[in-house]
């Protein structure tokens, strides 16, 4: 597995960064969700951001969820990641197809349209932290940049990219998040802004063979890599978890399933796995209640 991300600092700690190569992760998502090129790009950008933002968590059990609810044909995208960059996602409409933009890029912005971006951080407390901002462009990277500025008051530069090949497979995918610490100097900010304006694109760089590390060096110069983390598409569903969900729907519901003599098929939307429970198994579950 090639997919990985790095996190670290630059400019003597005035800047922190996250950068990822997520080609195989996004390709796996494409195969699971059978996405059109536009939807592969939209879901892939969200998965890439999710993987990086997941690692911002402090403790092993922290979970971050990014959610877009929008009026464009995509309708919604949900992505969940943990601190180890295990990421999974769901796209409501997997088959959106729109004309390419004038610059020949997939028109993710029109596929998403207007709506809300939510960032939900489950830190194991009673209530999760929820930050919400209105979508600006629907291109996802810009929307996250605004989210960080408005909701977390952190000046941030987010770049995300997915390049889809002619056969619809993922040719390149990745991104970076660069954040300024409160004590970052004007000189540092100016230097980074200049480099960012000269930066061509994440997908061009990754497609040309650049690693996340090389990508960050070209923007930030000397960098200190603190951690390298493998990124993967991973769903943590299991028969046991599904069984717990089934138990939580209650005795009455299960009894009515049994009386209808129908076995139950529960589907995981993140990984497309089916969990089938026979009448006998339902009766067993009923005994546990
Ligand atoms: Zn699953």
XYZ file of C-alpha atoms and ligand atoms in Angstrom:
290
model
C 0.000 0.000 0.000
C 1.394 3.283 -1.155
C -1.144 5.619 0.388
C 0.142 7.603 3.301
C 0.165 10.994 4.869
C 2.710 13.025 6.734
C 2.257 15.614 9.402
C 4.792 18.036 10.708
C 5.904 21.624 11.144
C 7.862 24.276 9.275
C 9.157 27.826 9.831
C 10.305 26.971 13.377
C 6.882 25.769 14.405
C 4.994 28.777 13.068
C 3.271 26.456 10.627
C 1.862 22.967 10.866
C 0.976 20.835 7.895
C -0.699 17.611 6.799
C -0.156 16.150 3.321
C -1.504 12.962 1.811
C -1.340 10.640 -1.158
C -4.705 8.858 -1.274
C -4.838 7.336 -4.755
C -5.556 3.750 -3.676
C -7.995 4.819 -0.960
C -10.045 6.859 -3.423
C -9.873 4.083 -6.017
C -11.215 1.645 -3.432
C -14.049 4.061 -2.635
C -14.800 4.341 -6.351
C -15.091 0.564 -6.651
C -17.244 0.193 -3.530
C -19.628 3.005 -4.476
C -19.410 2.643 -8.262
C -19.039 6.393 -8.644
C -19.097 8.484 -11.815
C -15.913 10.547 -12.392
C -17.474 13.682 -10.869
C -18.617 11.726 -7.811
C -15.222 10.009 -7.516
C -13.640 13.467 -7.381
C -16.148 14.806 -4.843
C -16.025 11.772 -2.552
C -12.245 11.474 -3.011
C -11.629 15.056 -1.950
C -13.771 14.518 1.142
C -11.989 11.246 1.997
C -8.597 12.914 1.611
C -9.584 15.809 3.872
C -11.137 13.367 6.342
C -8.004 11.228 6.560
C -5.874 14.283 7.340
C -8.369 15.829 9.769
C -8.857 12.509 11.564
C -5.205 12.603 12.610
C -5.782 15.995 14.268
C -7.577 14.053 17.023
C -5.857 13.718 20.360
C -6.842 10.312 21.662
C -7.036 6.915 20.005
C -10.846 6.779 20.106
C -11.471 10.242 18.582
C -13.551 10.208 15.416
C -14.106 13.044 12.971
C -17.019 13.166 10.539
C -17.241 15.594 7.620
C -20.654 16.028 6.122
C -21.917 18.020 3.179
C -25.652 18.531 2.730
C -26.285 20.324 -0.518
C -28.859 21.289 -3.128
C -26.779 20.029 -6.076
C -27.460 16.591 -7.610
C -24.857 14.932 -5.333
C -27.213 15.739 -2.380
C -24.899 14.638 0.411
C -21.498 13.206 1.246
C -20.453 11.828 4.621
C -16.927 10.837 5.534
C -15.660 9.455 8.834
C -12.053 9.036 9.921
C -10.102 8.026 13.004
C -6.747 9.227 14.338
C -4.925 6.511 12.382
C -6.214 7.796 9.013
C -8.679 4.955 8.554
C -11.347 6.598 6.483
C -14.691 5.633 4.944
C -17.458 7.492 3.172
C -20.911 7.546 1.635
C -22.160 9.599 -1.301
C -25.922 9.973 -1.693
C -25.970 10.095 -5.487
C -23.058 8.152 -6.960
C -23.839 8.807 -10.600
C -23.822 12.571 -11.207
C -22.513 13.525 -14.628
C -22.150 17.169 -15.686
C -20.276 18.855 -18.541
C -16.617 19.605 -17.797
C -15.745 23.129 -16.731
C -14.100 25.529 -19.186
C -10.695 24.518 -17.735
C -11.489 20.822 -18.476
C -11.830 19.957 -14.799
C -14.710 17.929 -13.377
C -17.385 20.337 -12.187
C -17.561 19.285 -8.548
C -18.814 22.747 -7.554
C -21.963 22.422 -9.666
C -22.477 18.814 -8.563
C -22.587 20.015 -4.965
C -24.087 23.483 -5.303
C -25.156 25.343 -2.183
C -25.499 23.887 1.276
C -23.796 23.273 4.588
C -20.500 21.742 5.606
C -20.491 20.146 9.045
C -17.495 18.909 10.975
C -18.440 16.632 13.847
C -15.751 15.652 16.308
C -16.604 12.803 18.611
C -14.068 13.117 21.400
C -15.735 10.608 23.677
C -17.552 13.344 25.587
C -21.299 13.377 26.138
C -21.914 15.698 23.211
C -19.775 15.810 20.101
C -18.296 19.090 18.912
C -20.150 20.303 15.810
C -18.845 23.106 13.596
C -20.940 24.254 10.682
C -20.360 26.667 7.824
C -22.205 27.444 4.625
C -20.574 26.081 1.477
C -18.804 28.798 -0.553
C -17.955 27.119 -3.841
C -18.831 23.446 -3.386
C -15.279 22.642 -4.489
C -14.630 21.280 -0.960
C -11.057 22.558 -0.438
C -12.220 26.204 -0.408
C -15.179 25.255 1.753
C -12.861 23.670 4.314
C -10.583 26.713 4.227
C -13.591 28.843 5.226
C -14.619 26.296 7.826
C -11.221 26.496 9.549
C -11.232 30.303 9.433
C -14.782 30.761 10.674
C -15.377 27.849 12.974
C -11.919 27.206 14.403
C -10.326 30.639 13.824
C -7.249 29.045 12.234
C -5.867 30.583 9.025
C -5.595 27.525 6.808
C -4.811 26.638 3.249
C -6.492 23.463 2.002
C -5.739 21.825 -1.358
C -7.441 18.627 -2.479
C -7.340 16.886 -5.811
C -8.530 13.749 -7.576
C -7.504 12.969 -11.141
C -9.736 10.435 -12.870
C -8.320 8.416 -15.776
C -10.108 7.679 -19.051
C -11.138 4.231 -17.828
C -12.727 5.984 -14.798
C -10.089 4.652 -12.387
C -8.225 7.038 -10.096
C -4.961 8.245 -11.606
C -3.894 10.460 -8.717
C -5.413 11.727 -5.486
C -4.218 13.629 -2.472
C -4.044 16.962 -0.772
C -2.598 19.095 1.950
C -3.655 21.281 4.856
C -1.323 24.076 5.958
C -2.167 25.963 9.133
C -0.664 29.079 10.664
C -0.031 29.176 14.383
C -1.205 32.339 16.191
C 2.392 33.581 16.503
C 3.259 33.170 12.801
C 5.133 36.250 11.543
C 4.164 38.438 8.600
C 7.308 37.303 6.749
C 6.299 33.663 7.120
C 2.771 34.361 5.913
C 4.038 36.311 2.897
C 6.554 33.606 2.005
C 3.923 30.844 2.108
C 1.386 32.885 0.162
C 3.952 33.434 -2.574
C 4.798 29.722 -2.761
C 1.128 28.732 -2.788
C 0.421 31.122 -5.659
C 3.199 29.408 -7.643
C 2.060 25.882 -6.777
C 0.445 24.215 -9.795
C -1.856 21.499 -8.436
C -1.857 18.532 -6.099
C -2.864 16.089 -8.819
C -0.221 17.365 -11.263
C 2.438 16.925 -8.613
C 1.345 13.502 -7.432
C 0.779 12.302 -10.987
C 4.334 13.402 -11.815
C 5.587 11.183 -8.981
C 5.958 13.679 -6.158
C 5.477 12.360 -2.625
C 3.511 14.346 -0.023
C 6.903 15.237 1.471
C 8.213 16.710 -1.778
C 4.963 18.570 -2.252
C 5.278 20.181 1.165
C 8.959 21.025 0.646
C 8.074 22.929 -2.490
C 5.600 25.084 -0.561
C 7.247 25.332 2.854
C 10.970 24.828 2.177
C 12.596 23.098 5.153
C 10.064 20.916 6.880
C 10.148 18.738 9.936
C 8.142 15.551 9.436
C 6.839 14.353 12.792
C 4.877 11.365 11.649
C 4.181 9.250 8.595
C 0.840 7.446 8.728
C -0.596 4.891 6.276
C -3.976 5.936 4.865
C -6.585 3.338 3.981
C -10.246 2.953 3.211
C -11.482 0.968 6.133
C -14.938 0.171 7.455
C -15.122 -1.103 11.003
C -18.546 -2.695 10.664
C -18.889 -6.281 11.857
C -21.594 -8.824 12.450
C -21.324 -8.067 16.139
C -21.882 -4.336 15.656
C -24.832 -4.955 13.369
C -26.283 -7.313 15.948
C -26.011 -4.588 18.581
C -27.835 -2.202 16.260
C -30.502 -4.813 15.742
C -30.883 -5.277 19.505
C -31.240 -1.526 19.940
C -34.321 -1.369 17.712
C -36.189 -3.255 20.419
C -38.226 -6.315 21.230
C -41.392 -5.254 19.431
C -39.711 -4.698 16.076
C -37.840 -7.981 16.256
C -41.008 -9.841 17.223
C -42.815 -8.414 14.229
C -39.942 -9.473 11.935
C -40.230 -13.003 13.308
C -44.008 -13.077 12.930
C -43.652 -11.978 9.308
C -41.258 -14.918 8.863
C -38.825 -12.761 6.964
C -35.095 -13.014 7.434
C -33.474 -9.608 7.818
C -30.832 -8.145 5.573
C -28.905 -5.235 6.984
C -26.683 -3.327 4.627
C -23.610 -1.255 5.476
C -23.612 1.831 3.259
C -19.927 2.518 3.907
C -18.571 -0.771 2.537
C -21.565 -2.440 0.843
C -21.457 -5.509 3.055
C -24.716 -7.344 3.777
C -25.504 -8.939 7.091
C -28.242 -11.515 6.971
C -30.091 -12.704 10.058
C -32.352 -15.761 9.792
C -35.577 -16.191 11.764
C -33.754 -18.558 14.135
C -31.035 -15.997 14.706
C -33.636 -13.319 15.384
C -35.226 -15.624 17.960
C -31.822 -16.025 19.602
C -31.393 -12.240 19.721
C -34.859 -11.925 21.284
C -33.768 -14.221 24.112
C -30.918 -11.820 24.898
C -33.318 -8.905 25.473
Zn -19.166 -1.532 6.605
